[in-house]
PDB file of C-alpha atoms (C1' of nucleotides) in Angstrom:
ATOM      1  CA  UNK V   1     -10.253  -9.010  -7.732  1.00  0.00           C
ATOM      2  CA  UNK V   2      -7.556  -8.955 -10.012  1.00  0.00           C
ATOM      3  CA  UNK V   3      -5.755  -5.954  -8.337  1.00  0.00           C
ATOM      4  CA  UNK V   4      -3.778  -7.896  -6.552  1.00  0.00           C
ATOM      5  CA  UNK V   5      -2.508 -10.077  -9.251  1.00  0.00           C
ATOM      6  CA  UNK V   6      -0.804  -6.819 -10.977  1.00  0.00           C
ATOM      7  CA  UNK V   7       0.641  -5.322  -7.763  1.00  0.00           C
ATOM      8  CA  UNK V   8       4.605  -5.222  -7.568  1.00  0.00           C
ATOM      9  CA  UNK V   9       5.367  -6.510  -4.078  1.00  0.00           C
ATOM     10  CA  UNK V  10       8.798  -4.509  -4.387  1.00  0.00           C
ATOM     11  CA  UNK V  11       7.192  -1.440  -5.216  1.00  0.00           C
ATOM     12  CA  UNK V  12       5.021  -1.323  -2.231  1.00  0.00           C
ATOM     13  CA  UNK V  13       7.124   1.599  -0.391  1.00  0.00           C
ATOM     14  CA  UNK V  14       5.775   3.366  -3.833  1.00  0.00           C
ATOM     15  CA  UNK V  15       1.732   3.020  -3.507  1.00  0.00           C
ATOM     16  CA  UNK V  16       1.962   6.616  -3.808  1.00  0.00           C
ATOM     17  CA  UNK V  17       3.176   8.963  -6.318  1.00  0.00           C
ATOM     18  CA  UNK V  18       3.211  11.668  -4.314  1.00  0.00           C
ATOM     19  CA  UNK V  19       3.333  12.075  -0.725  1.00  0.00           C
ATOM     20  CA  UNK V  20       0.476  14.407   0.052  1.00  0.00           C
ATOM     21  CA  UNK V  21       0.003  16.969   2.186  1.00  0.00           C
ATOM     22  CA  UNK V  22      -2.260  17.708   4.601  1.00  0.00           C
ATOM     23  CA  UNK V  23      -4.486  19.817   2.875  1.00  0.00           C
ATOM     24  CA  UNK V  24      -3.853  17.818  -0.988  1.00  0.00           C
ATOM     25  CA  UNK V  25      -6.347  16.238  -1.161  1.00  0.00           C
ATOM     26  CA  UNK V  26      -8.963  19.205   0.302  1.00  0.00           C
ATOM     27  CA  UNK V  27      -7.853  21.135  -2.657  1.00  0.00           C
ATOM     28  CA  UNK V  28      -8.468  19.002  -4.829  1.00  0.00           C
ATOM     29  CA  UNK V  29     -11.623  17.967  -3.656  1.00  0.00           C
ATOM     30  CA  UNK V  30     -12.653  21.851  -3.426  1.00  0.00           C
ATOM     31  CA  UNK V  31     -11.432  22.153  -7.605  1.00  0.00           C
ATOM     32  CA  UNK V  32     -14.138  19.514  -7.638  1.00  0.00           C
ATOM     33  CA  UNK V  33     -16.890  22.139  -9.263  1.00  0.00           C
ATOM     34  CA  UNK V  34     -14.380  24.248 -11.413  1.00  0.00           C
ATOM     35  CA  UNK V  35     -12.156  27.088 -11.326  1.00  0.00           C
ATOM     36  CA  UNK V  36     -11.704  28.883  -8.345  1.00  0.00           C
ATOM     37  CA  UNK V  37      -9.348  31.540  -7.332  1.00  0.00           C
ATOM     38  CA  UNK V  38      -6.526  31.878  -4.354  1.00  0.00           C
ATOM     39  CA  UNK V  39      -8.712  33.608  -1.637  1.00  0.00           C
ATOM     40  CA  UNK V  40     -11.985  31.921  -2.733  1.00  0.00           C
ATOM     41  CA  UNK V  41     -10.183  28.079  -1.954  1.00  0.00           C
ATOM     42  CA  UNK V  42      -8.764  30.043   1.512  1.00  0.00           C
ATOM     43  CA  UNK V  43     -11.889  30.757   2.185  1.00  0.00           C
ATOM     44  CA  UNK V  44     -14.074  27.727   1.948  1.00  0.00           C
ATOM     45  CA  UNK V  45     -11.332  25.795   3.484  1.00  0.00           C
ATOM     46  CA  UNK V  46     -11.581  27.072   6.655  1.00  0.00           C
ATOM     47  CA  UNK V  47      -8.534  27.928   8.256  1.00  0.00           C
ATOM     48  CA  UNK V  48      -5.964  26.625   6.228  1.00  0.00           C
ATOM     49  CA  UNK V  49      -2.498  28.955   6.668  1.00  0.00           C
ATOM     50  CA  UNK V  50      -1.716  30.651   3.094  1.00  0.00           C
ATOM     51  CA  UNK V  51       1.720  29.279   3.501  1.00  0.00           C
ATOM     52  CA  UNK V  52       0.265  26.065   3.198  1.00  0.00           C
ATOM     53  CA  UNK V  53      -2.186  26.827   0.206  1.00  0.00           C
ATOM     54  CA  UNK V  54       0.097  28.356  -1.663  1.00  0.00           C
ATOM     55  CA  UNK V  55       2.938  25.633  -1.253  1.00  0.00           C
ATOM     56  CA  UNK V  56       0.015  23.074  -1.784  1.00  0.00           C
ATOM     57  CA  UNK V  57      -1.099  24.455  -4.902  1.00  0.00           C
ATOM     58  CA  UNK V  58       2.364  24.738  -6.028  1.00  0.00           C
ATOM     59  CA  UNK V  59       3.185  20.838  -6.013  1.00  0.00           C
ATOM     60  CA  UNK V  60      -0.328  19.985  -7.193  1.00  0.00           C
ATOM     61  CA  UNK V  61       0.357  22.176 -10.018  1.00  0.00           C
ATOM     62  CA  UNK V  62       4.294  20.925  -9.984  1.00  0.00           C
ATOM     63  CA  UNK V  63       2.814  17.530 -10.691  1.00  0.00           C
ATOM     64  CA  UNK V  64       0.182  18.437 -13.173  1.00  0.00           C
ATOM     65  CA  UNK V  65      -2.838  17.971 -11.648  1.00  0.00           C
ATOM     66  CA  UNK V  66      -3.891  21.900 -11.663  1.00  0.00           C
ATOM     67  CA  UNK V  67      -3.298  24.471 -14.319  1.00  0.00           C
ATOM     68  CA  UNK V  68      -2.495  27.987 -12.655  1.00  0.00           C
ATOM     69  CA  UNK V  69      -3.738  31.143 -14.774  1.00  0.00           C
ATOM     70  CA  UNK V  70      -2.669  34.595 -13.839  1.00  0.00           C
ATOM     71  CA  UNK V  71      -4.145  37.333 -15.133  1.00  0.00           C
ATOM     72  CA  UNK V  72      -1.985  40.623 -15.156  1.00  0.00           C
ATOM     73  CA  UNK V  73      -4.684  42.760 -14.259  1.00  0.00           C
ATOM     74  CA  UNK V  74      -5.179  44.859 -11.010  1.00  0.00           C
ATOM     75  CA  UNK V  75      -5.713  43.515  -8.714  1.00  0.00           C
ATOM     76  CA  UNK V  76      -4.138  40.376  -9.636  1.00  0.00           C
ATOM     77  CA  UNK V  77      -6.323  37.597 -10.371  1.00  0.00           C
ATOM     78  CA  UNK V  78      -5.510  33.325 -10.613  1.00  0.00           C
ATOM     79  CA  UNK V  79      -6.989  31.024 -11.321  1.00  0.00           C
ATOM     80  CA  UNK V  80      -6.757  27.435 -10.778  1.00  0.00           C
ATOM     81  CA  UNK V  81      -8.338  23.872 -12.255  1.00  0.00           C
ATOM     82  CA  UNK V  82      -7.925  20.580 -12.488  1.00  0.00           C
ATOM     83  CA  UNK V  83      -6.414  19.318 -15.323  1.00  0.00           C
ATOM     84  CA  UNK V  84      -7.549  15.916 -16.368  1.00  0.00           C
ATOM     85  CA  UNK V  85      -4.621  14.107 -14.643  1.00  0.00           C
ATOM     86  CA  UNK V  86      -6.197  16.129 -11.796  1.00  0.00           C
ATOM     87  CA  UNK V  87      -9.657  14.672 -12.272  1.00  0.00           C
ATOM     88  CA  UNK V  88      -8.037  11.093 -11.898  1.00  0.00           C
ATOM     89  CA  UNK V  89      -6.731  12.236  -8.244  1.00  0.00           C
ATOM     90  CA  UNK V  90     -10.186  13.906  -7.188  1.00  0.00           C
ATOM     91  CA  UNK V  91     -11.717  10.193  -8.305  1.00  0.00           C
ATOM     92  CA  UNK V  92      -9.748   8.688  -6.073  1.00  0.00           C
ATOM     93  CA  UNK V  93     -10.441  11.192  -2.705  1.00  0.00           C
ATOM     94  CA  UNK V  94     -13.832  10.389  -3.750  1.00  0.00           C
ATOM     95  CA  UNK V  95     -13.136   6.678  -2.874  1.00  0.00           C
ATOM     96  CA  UNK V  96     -10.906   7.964   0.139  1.00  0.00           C
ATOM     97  CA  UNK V  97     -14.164  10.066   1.202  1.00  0.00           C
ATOM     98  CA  UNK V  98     -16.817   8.192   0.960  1.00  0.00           C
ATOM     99  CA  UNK V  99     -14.598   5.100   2.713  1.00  0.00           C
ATOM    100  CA  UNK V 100     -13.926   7.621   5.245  1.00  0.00           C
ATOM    101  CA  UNK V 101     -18.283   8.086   5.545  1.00  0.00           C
ATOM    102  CA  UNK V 102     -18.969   4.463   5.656  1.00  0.00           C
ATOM    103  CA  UNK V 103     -16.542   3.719   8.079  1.00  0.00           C
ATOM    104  CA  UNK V 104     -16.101   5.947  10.719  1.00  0.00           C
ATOM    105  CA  UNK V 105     -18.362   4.959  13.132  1.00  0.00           C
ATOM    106  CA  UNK V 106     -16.901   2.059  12.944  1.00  0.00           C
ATOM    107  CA  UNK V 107     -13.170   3.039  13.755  1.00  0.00           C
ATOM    108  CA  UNK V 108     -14.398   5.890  16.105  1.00  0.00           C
ATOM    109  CA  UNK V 109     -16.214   2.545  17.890  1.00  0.00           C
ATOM    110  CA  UNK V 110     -13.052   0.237  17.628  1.00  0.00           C
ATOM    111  CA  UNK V 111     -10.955   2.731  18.894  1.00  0.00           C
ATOM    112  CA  UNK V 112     -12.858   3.530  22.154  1.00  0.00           C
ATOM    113  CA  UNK V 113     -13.399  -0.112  22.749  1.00  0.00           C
ATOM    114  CA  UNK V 114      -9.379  -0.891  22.381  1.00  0.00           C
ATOM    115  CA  UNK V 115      -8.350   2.413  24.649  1.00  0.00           C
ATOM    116  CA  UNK V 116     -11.090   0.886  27.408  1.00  0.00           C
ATOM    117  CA  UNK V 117      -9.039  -1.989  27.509  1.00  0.00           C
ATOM    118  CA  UNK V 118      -5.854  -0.667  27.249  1.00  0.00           C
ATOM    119  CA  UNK V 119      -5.440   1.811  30.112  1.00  0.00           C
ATOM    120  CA  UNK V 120      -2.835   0.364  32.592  1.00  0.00           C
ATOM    121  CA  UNK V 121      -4.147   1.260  35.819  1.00  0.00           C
ATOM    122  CA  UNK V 122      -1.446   2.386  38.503  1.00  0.00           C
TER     123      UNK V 122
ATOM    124  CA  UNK I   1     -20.469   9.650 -11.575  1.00  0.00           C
ATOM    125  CA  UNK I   2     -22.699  10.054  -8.632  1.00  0.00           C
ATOM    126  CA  UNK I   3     -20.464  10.525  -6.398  1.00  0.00           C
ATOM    127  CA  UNK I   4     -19.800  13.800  -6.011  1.00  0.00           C
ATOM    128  CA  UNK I   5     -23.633  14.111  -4.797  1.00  0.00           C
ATOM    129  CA  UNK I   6     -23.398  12.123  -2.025  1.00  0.00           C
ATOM    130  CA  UNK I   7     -19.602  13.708  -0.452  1.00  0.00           C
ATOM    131  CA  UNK I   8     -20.404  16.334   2.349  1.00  0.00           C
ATOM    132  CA  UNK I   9     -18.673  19.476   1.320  1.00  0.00           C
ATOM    133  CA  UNK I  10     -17.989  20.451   4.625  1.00  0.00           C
ATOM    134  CA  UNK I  11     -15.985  17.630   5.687  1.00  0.00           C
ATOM    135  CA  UNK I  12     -13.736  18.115   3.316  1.00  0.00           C
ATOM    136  CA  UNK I  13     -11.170  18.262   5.989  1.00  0.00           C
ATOM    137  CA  UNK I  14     -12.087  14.939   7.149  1.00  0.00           C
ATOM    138  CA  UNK I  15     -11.458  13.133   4.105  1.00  0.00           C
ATOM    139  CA  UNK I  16      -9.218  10.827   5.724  1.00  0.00           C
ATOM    140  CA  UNK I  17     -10.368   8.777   8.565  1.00  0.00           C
ATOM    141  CA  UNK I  18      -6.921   8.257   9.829  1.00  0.00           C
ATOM    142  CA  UNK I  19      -3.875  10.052   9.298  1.00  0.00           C
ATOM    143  CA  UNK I  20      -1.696   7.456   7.448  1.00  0.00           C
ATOM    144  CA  UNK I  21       1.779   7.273   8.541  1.00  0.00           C
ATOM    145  CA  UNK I  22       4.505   6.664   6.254  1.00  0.00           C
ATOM    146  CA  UNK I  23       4.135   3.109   6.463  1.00  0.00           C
ATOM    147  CA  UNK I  24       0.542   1.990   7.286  1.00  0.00           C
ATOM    148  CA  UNK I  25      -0.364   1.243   3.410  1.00  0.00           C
ATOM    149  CA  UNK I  26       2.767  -0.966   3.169  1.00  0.00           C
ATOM    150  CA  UNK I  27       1.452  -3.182   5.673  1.00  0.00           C
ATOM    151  CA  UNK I  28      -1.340  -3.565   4.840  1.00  0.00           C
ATOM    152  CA  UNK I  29      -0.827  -4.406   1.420  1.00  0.00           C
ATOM    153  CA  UNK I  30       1.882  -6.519   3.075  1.00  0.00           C
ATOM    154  CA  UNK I  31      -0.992  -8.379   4.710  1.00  0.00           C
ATOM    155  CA  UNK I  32      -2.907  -9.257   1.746  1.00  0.00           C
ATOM    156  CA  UNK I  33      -1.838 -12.839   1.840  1.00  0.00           C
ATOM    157  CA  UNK I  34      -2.510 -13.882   5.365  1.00  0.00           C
ATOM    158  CA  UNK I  35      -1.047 -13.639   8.696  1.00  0.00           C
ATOM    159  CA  UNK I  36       2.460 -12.951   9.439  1.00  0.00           C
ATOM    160  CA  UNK I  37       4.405 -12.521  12.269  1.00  0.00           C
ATOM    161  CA  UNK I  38       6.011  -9.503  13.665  1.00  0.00           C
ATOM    162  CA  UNK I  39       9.570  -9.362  12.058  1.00  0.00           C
ATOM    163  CA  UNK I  40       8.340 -11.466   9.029  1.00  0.00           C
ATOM    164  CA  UNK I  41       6.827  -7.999   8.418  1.00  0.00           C
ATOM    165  CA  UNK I  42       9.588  -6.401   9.331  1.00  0.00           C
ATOM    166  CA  UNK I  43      12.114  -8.103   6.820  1.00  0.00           C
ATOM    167  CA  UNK I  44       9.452  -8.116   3.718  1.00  0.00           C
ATOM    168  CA  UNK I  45       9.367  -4.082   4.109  1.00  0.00           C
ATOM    169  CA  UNK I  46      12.453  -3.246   3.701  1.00  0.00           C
ATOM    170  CA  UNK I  47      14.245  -1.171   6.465  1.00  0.00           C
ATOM    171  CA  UNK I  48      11.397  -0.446   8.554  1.00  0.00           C
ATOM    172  CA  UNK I  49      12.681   0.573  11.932  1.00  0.00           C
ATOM    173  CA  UNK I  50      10.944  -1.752  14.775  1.00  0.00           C
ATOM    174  CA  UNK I  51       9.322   1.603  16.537  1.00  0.00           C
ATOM    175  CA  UNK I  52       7.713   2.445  13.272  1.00  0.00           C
ATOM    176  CA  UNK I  53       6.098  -1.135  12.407  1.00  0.00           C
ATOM    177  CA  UNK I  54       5.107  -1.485  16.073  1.00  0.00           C
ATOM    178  CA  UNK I  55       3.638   2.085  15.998  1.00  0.00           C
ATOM    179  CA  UNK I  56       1.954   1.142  12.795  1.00  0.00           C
ATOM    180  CA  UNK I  57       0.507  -2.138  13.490  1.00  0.00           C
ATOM    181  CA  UNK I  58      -0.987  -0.638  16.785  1.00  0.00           C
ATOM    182  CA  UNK I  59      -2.376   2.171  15.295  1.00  0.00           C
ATOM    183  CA  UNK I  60      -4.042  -0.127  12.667  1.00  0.00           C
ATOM    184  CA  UNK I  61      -5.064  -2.668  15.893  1.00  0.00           C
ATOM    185  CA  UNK I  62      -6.838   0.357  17.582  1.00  0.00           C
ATOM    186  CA  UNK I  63      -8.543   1.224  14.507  1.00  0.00           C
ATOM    187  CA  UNK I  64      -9.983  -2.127  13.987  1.00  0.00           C
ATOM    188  CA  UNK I  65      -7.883  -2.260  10.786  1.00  0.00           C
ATOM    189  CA  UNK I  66      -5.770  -5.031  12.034  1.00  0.00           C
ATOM    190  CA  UNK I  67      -6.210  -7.939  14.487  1.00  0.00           C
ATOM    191  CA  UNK I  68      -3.025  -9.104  16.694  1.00  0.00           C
ATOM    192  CA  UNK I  69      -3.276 -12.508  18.285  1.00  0.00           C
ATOM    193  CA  UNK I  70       0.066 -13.092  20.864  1.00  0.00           C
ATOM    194  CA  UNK I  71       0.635 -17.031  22.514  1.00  0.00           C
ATOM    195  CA  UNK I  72       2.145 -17.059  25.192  1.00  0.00           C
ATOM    196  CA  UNK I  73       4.731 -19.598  23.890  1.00  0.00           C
ATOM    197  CA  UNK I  74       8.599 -19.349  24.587  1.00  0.00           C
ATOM    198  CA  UNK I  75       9.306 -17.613  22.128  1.00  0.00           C
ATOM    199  CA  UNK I  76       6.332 -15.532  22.209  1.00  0.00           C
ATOM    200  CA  UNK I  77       4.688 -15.015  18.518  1.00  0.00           C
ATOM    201  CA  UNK I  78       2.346 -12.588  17.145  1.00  0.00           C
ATOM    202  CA  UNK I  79       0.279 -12.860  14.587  1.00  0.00           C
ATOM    203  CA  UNK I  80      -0.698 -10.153  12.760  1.00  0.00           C
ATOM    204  CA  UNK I  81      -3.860 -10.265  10.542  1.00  0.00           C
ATOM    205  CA  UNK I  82      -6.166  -8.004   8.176  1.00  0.00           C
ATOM    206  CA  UNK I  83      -9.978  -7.461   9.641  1.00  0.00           C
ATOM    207  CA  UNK I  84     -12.492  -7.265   7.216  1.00  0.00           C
ATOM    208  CA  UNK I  85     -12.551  -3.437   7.693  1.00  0.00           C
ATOM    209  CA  UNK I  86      -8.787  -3.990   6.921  1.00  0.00           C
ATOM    210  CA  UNK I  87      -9.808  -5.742   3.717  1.00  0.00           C
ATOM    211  CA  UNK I  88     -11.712  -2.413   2.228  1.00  0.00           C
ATOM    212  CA  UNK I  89      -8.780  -0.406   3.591  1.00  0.00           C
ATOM    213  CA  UNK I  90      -6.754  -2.992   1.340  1.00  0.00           C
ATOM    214  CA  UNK I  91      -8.939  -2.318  -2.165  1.00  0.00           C
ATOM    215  CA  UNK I  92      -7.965   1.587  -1.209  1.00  0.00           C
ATOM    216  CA  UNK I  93      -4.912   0.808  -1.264  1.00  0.00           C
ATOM    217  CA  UNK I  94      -4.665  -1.086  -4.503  1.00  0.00           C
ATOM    218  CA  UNK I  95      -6.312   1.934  -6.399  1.00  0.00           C
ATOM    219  CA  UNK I  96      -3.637   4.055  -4.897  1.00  0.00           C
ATOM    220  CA  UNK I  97      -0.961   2.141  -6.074  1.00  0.00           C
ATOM    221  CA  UNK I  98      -2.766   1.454  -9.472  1.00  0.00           C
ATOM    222  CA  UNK I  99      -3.175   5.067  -9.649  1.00  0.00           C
ATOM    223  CA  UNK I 100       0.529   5.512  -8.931  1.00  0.00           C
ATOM    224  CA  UNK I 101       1.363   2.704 -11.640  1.00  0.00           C
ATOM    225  CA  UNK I 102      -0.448   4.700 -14.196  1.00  0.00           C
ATOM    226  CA  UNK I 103       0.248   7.929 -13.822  1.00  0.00           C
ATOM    227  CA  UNK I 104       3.950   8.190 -12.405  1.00  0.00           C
ATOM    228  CA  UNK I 105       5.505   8.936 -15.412  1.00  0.00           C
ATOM    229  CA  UNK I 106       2.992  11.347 -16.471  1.00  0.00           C
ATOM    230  CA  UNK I 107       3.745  12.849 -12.909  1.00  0.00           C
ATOM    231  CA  UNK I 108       7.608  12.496 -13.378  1.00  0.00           C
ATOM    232  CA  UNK I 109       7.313  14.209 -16.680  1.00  0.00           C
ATOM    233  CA  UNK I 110       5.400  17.280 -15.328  1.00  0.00           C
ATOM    234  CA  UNK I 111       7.714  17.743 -12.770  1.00  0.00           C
ATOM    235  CA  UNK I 112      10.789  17.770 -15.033  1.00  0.00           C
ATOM    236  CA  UNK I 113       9.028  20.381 -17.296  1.00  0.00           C
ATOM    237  CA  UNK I 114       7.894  22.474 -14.262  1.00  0.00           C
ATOM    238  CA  UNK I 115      11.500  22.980 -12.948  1.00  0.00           C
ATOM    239  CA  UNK I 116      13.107  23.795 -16.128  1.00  0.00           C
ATOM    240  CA  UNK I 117      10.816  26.568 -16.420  1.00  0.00           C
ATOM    241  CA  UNK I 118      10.494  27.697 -12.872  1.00  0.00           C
ATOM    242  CA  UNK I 119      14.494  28.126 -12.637  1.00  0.00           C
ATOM    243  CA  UNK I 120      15.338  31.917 -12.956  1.00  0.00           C
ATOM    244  CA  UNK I 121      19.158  32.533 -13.928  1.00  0.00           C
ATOM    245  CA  UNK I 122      20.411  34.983 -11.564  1.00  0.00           C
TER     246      UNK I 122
ATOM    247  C1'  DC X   1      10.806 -13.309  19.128  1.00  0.00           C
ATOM    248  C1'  DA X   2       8.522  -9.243  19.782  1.00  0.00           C
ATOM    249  C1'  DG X   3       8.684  -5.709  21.384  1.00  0.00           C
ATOM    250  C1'  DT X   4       9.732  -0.942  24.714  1.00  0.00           C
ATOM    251  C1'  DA X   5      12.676   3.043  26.051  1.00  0.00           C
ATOM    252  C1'  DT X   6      15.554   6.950  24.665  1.00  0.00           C
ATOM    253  C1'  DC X   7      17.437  10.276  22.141  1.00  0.00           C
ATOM    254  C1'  DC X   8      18.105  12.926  17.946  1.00  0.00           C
ATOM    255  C1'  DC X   9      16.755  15.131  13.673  1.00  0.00           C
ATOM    256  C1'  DC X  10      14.452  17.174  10.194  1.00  0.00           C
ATOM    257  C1'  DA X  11      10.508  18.269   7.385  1.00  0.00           C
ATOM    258  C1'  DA X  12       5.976  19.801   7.597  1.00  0.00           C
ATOM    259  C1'  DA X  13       2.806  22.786   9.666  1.00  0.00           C
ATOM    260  C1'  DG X  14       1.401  27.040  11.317  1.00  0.00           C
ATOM    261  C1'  DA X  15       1.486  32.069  12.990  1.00  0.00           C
ATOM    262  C1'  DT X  16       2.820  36.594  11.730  1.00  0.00           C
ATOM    263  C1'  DA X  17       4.343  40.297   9.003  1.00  0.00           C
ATOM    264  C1'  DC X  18       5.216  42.285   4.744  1.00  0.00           C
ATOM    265  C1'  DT X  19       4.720  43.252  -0.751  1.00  0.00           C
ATOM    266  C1'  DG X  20       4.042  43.593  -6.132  1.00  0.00           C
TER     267       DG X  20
ATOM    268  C1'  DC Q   1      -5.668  39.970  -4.511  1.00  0.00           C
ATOM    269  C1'  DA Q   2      -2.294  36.762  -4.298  1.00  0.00           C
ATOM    270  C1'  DG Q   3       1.097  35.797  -2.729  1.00  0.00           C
ATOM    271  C1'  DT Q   4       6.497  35.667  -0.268  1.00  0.00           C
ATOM    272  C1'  DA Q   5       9.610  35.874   3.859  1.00  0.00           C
ATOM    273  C1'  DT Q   6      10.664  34.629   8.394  1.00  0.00           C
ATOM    274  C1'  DC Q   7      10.355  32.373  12.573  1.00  0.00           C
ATOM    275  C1'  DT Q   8       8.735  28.881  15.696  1.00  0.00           C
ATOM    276  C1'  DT Q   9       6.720  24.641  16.909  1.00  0.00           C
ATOM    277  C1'  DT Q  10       5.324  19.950  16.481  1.00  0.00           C
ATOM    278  C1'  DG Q  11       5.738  15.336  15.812  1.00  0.00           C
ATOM    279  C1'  DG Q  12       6.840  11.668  12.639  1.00  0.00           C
ATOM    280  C1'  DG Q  13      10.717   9.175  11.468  1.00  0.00           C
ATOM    281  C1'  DG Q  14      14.817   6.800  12.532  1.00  0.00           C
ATOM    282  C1'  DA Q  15      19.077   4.858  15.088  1.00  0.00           C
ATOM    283  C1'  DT Q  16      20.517   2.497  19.113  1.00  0.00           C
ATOM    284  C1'  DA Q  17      20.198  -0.047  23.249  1.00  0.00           C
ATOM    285  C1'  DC Q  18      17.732  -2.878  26.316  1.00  0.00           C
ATOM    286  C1'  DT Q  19      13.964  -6.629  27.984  1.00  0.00           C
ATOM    287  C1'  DG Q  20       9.914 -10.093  29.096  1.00  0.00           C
TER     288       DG Q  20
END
DNA sequence: CAGTATCCCCAAAGATACTG
DNA sequence: CAGTATCTTTGGGGATACTG
């Protein structure tokens, strides 16, 4: 492949843009079908603090790659998307995700094997 | 693309197989070339304190990311090598940092216009 | 050369309580 | 409903010193 060919060696502490967070790329996965608003992402997330969401959704949006839309109605209302920049991102926790399905077996199985051999007894 | 059909919505918390550290991508794009040896790593990335790279390169080992061949010469070497599984985890890597290539400044940009709004004079 | 052992620090994560 | 404020905890990261 000719990935390799346009990498900068010296940038290589950079493969990221942004260092994500734990639950990144969850939101943006979960933005995947279209808008959806604060308590609706809590709650098909399962557990995730709303500390955390909020602060999440902050940098995603920080970084523009989710629009924020707050209605001044009552009760409140927002309402967040991806923006197309956002789209990109979800592409590539796609790749992330499906690597992640064909693999796991696999690591789950390497990293038995290499704990069975490297136990120390006393 | 078909993709999104085939990602498991409830595992959206498991859209990482491993929890990279800080450092795992950077060696194994460091890798991409071929084997090298413990502090040849260690100078080509920069600052990397030793706990971290060792930490790292086992982490990858017991993954089955990474294979680590020792001889038990005087002075002892180590050579560190990507598996094939590695290899994949490479290509991941690549898009990352393509991604990043393409889309920092947008990100940068975004940022800048974020903060000036977000500020509120006191 | 290729690590391990310690100790320290800070940022991220999370639990809880409160509010416009 | 959609957050913020506060506090506490965890552990990843890093510096330094030592070793087979």
């Amino acid at each position: 492949m000719s990935a390799a060919t346009r990498l900068d060696p010296d940038l290589s502490q950079d493969i990221l843009v942004v260092r994500p967070s734990k639950w990144t790329l969850v939101v943006v996965v979960q933005l995947r079908s279209g808008t959806m608003r604060f308590n609706e992402l809590r709650r098909n997330m399962g557990g995730v603090p709303q500390k955390s969401l909020s602060q999440t959704l902050r940098e995603l949006e920080r970084d523009g790659f989710v629009t924020r839309t707050a209605y001044a109605t009552i009760p409140p209302r927002v309402d967040y998307d991806l923006t197309a920049l956002g789209r990109e991102l979800l592409d590539l926790a796609d790749q992330f995700h499906l690597f992640a399905q064909r693999n796991r077996e696999a690591v789950v199985e390497a990293r038995r094997q290499f704990d069975a051999l490297d136990i120390r007894p006393a």
